[in-house]
Protein backbone atom coordinates (compact mmCIF):
# COMPACT_ATOMS: atom_id res chain seq x y z
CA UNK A 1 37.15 5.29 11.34
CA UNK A 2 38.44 5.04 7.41
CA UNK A 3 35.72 5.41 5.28
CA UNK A 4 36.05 2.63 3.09
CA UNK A 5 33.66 1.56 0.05
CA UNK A 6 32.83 -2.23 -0.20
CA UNK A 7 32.59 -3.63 -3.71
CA UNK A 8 29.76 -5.81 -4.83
CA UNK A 9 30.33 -9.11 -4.12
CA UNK A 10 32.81 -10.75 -7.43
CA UNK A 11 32.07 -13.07 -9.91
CA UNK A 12 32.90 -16.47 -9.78
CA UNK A 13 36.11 -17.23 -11.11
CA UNK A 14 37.23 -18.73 -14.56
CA UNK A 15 37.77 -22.23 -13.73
CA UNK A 16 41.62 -22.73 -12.97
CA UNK A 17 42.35 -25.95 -12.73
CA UNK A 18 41.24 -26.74 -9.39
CA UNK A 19 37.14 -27.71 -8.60
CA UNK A 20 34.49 -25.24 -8.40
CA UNK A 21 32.63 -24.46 -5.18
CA UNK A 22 29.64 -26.07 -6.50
CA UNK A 23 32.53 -29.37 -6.87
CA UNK A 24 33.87 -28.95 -2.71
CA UNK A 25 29.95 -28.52 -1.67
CA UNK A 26 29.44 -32.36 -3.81
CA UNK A 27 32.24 -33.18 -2.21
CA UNK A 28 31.33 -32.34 1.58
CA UNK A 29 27.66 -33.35 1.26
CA UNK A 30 28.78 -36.83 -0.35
CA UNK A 31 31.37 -37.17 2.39
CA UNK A 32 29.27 -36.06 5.27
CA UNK A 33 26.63 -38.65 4.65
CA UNK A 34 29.64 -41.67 5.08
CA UNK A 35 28.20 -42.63 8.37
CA UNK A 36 31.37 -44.95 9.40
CA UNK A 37 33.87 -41.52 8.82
CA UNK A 38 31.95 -39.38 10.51
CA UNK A 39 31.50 -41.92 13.51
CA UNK A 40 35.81 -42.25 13.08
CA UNK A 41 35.95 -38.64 14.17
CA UNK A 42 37.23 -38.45 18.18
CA UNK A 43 35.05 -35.97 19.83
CA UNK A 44 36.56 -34.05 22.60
CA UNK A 45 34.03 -32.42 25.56
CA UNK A 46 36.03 -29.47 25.59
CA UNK A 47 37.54 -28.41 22.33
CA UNK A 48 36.98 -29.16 18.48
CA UNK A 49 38.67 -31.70 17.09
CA UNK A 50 39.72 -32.50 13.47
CA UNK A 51 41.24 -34.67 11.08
CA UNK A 52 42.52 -33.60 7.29
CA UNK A 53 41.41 -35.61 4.62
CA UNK A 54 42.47 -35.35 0.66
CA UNK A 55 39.45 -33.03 -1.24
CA UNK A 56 38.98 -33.50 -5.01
CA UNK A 57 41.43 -32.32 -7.66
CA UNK A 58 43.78 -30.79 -5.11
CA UNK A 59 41.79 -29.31 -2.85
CA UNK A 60 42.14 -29.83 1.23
CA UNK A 61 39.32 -31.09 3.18
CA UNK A 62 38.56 -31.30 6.88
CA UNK A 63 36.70 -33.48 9.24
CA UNK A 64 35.45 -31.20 12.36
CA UNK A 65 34.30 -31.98 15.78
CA UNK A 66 32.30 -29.20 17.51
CA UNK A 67 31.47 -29.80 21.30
CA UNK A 68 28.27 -28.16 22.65
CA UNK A 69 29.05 -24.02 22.63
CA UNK A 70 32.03 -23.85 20.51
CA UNK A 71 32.52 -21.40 17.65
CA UNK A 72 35.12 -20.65 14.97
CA UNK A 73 34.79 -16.76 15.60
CA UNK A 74 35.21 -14.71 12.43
CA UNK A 75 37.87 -15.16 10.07
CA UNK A 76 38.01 -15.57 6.29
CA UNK A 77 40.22 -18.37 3.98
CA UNK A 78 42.65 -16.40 2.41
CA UNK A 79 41.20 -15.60 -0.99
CA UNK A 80 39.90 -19.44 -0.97
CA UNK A 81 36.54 -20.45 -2.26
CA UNK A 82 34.82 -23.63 -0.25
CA UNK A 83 32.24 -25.03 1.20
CA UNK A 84 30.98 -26.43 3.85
CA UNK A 85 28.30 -29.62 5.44
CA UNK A 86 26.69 -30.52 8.22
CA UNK A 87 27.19 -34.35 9.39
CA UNK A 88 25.59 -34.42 12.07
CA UNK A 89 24.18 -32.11 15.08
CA UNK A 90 23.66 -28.31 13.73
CA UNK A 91 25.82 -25.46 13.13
CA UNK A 92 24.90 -21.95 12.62
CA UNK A 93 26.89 -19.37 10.27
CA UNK A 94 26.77 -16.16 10.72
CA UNK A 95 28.34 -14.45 7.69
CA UNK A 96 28.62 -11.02 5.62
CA UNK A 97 26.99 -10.50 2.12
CA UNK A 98 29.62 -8.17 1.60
CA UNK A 99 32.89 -8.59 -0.79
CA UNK A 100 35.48 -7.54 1.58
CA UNK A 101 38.75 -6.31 0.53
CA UNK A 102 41.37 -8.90 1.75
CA UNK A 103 44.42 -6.27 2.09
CA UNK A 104 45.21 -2.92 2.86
CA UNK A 105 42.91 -2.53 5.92
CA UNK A 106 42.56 -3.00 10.00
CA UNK A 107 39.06 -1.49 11.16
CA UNK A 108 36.29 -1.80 8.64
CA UNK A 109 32.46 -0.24 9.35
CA UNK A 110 29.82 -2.22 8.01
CA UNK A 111 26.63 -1.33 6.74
CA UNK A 112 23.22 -2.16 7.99
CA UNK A 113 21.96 -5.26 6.26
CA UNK A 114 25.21 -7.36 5.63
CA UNK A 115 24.22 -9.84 8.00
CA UNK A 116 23.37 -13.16 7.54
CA UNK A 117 21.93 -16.29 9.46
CA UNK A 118 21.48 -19.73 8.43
CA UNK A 119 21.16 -22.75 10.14
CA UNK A 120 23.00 -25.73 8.65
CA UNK A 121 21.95 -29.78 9.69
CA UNK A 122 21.06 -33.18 8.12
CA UNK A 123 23.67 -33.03 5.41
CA UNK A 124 22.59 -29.37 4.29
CA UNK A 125 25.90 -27.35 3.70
CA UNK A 126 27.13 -24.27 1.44
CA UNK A 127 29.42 -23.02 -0.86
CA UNK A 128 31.32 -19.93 -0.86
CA UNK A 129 33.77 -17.72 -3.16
CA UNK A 130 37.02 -16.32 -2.00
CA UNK A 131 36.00 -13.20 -0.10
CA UNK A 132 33.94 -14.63 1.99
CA UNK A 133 33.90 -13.46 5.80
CA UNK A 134 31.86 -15.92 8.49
CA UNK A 135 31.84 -17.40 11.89
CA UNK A 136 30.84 -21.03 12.22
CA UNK A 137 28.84 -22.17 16.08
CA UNK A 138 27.54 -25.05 17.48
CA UNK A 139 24.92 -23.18 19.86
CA UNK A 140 23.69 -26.76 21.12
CA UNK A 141 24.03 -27.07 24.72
CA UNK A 142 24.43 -30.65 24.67
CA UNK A 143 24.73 -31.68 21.56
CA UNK A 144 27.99 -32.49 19.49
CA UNK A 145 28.23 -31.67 15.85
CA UNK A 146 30.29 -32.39 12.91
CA UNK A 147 30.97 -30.87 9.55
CA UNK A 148 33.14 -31.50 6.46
CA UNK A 149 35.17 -28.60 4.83
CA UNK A 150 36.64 -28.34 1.93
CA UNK A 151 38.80 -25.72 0.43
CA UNK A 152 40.40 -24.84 -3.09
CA UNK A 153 42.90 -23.63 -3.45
CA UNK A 154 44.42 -25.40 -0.21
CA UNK A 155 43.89 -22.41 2.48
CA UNK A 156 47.20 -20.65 2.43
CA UNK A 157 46.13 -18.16 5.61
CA UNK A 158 43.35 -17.46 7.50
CA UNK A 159 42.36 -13.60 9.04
CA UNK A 160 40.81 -14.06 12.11
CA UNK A 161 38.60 -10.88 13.40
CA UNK A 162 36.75 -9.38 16.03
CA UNK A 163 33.79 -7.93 15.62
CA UNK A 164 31.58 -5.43 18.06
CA UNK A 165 28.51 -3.98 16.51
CA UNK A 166 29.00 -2.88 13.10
CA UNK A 167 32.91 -2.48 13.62
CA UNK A 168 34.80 -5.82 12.28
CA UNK A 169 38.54 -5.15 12.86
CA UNK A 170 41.60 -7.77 11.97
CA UNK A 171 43.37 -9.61 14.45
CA UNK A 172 45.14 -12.25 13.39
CA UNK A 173 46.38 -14.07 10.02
CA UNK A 174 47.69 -17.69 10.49
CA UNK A 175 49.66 -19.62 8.30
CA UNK A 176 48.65 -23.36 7.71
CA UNK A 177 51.96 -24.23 10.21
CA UNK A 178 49.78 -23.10 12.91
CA UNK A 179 47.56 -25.40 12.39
């Protein structure tokens, strides 16, 4: 396995233009409490669903449907900062407090204590920079959820991973025409 040295995690960046994570978490907490959009969203039984909406100041923004036992798996938002909301239900993210680089790499081996939990309901949500690395699950067995994403600039590729143990090893990237 490469040895590879993660950085800390970066600063925030110099405001370009576009809105701040603290800005797309406003944004998704404001939107996730319109009850009448959230109860617009079709829910499908057996996959997510979704619907794009316009974020602030140029930023993209996504309605989400997660049936009981779905799951984003990992993946990152191509050197996008965000954030994220719970409208209803619970999610949980599981994500890395690590700064991980986005190029030059296929099989990475994390170190102990780069895991994190939280659990994410009632209009609670959180904001990330651009090197963050997560998976997103509805672990309800009979419960829908939905969330409200937002993402700035507008994602321009996602990495999608595997992960078994400490080994988290690239996949995939997708372009937004995939989606």
């Amino acid at each position: 396995m490469p040895d590879v040295q993660i950085p800390a995690r970066p600063r925030a960046r110099a405001h370009d233009g576009g809105p701040s994570a603290a800005e797309l978490l406003d944004f998704t907490h404001r939107t996730a409490a319109d009850r009448a959009l959230i109860a617009s969203l079709p829910l499908d039984p057996e996959g997510r669903t979704w619907v794009r909406l316009d974020g602030p100041r140029g930023s993209e923004a996504w309605l989400i449907g997660w049936p009981p036992g779905t799951g984003t798996g990992w993946h990152d938002h191509g050197g996008s900062r965000g954030a994220f909301a719970a409208a209803a239900g619970e999610l949980t993210e599981q994500s890395l407090a690590a700064a991980l680089p986005t190029e030059g790499w296929k099989t990475l081996e994390l170190a102990d204590g780069v895991d994190r939990e939280r659990r994410l309901s009632d209009g609670r949500g959180r904001a990330f920079g651009p090197h963050h690395v997560h998976q997103v699950l509805n672990l309800s067995p009979d419960t829908h959820a939905v969330s409200v994403h937002a993402y700035y600039p507008p994602l321009p590729l996602m990495r999608r991973y595997s992960r078994t143990g400490p080994v988290l090893r690239l996949e995939e990237v997708e372009r937004p025409e995939e989606w």
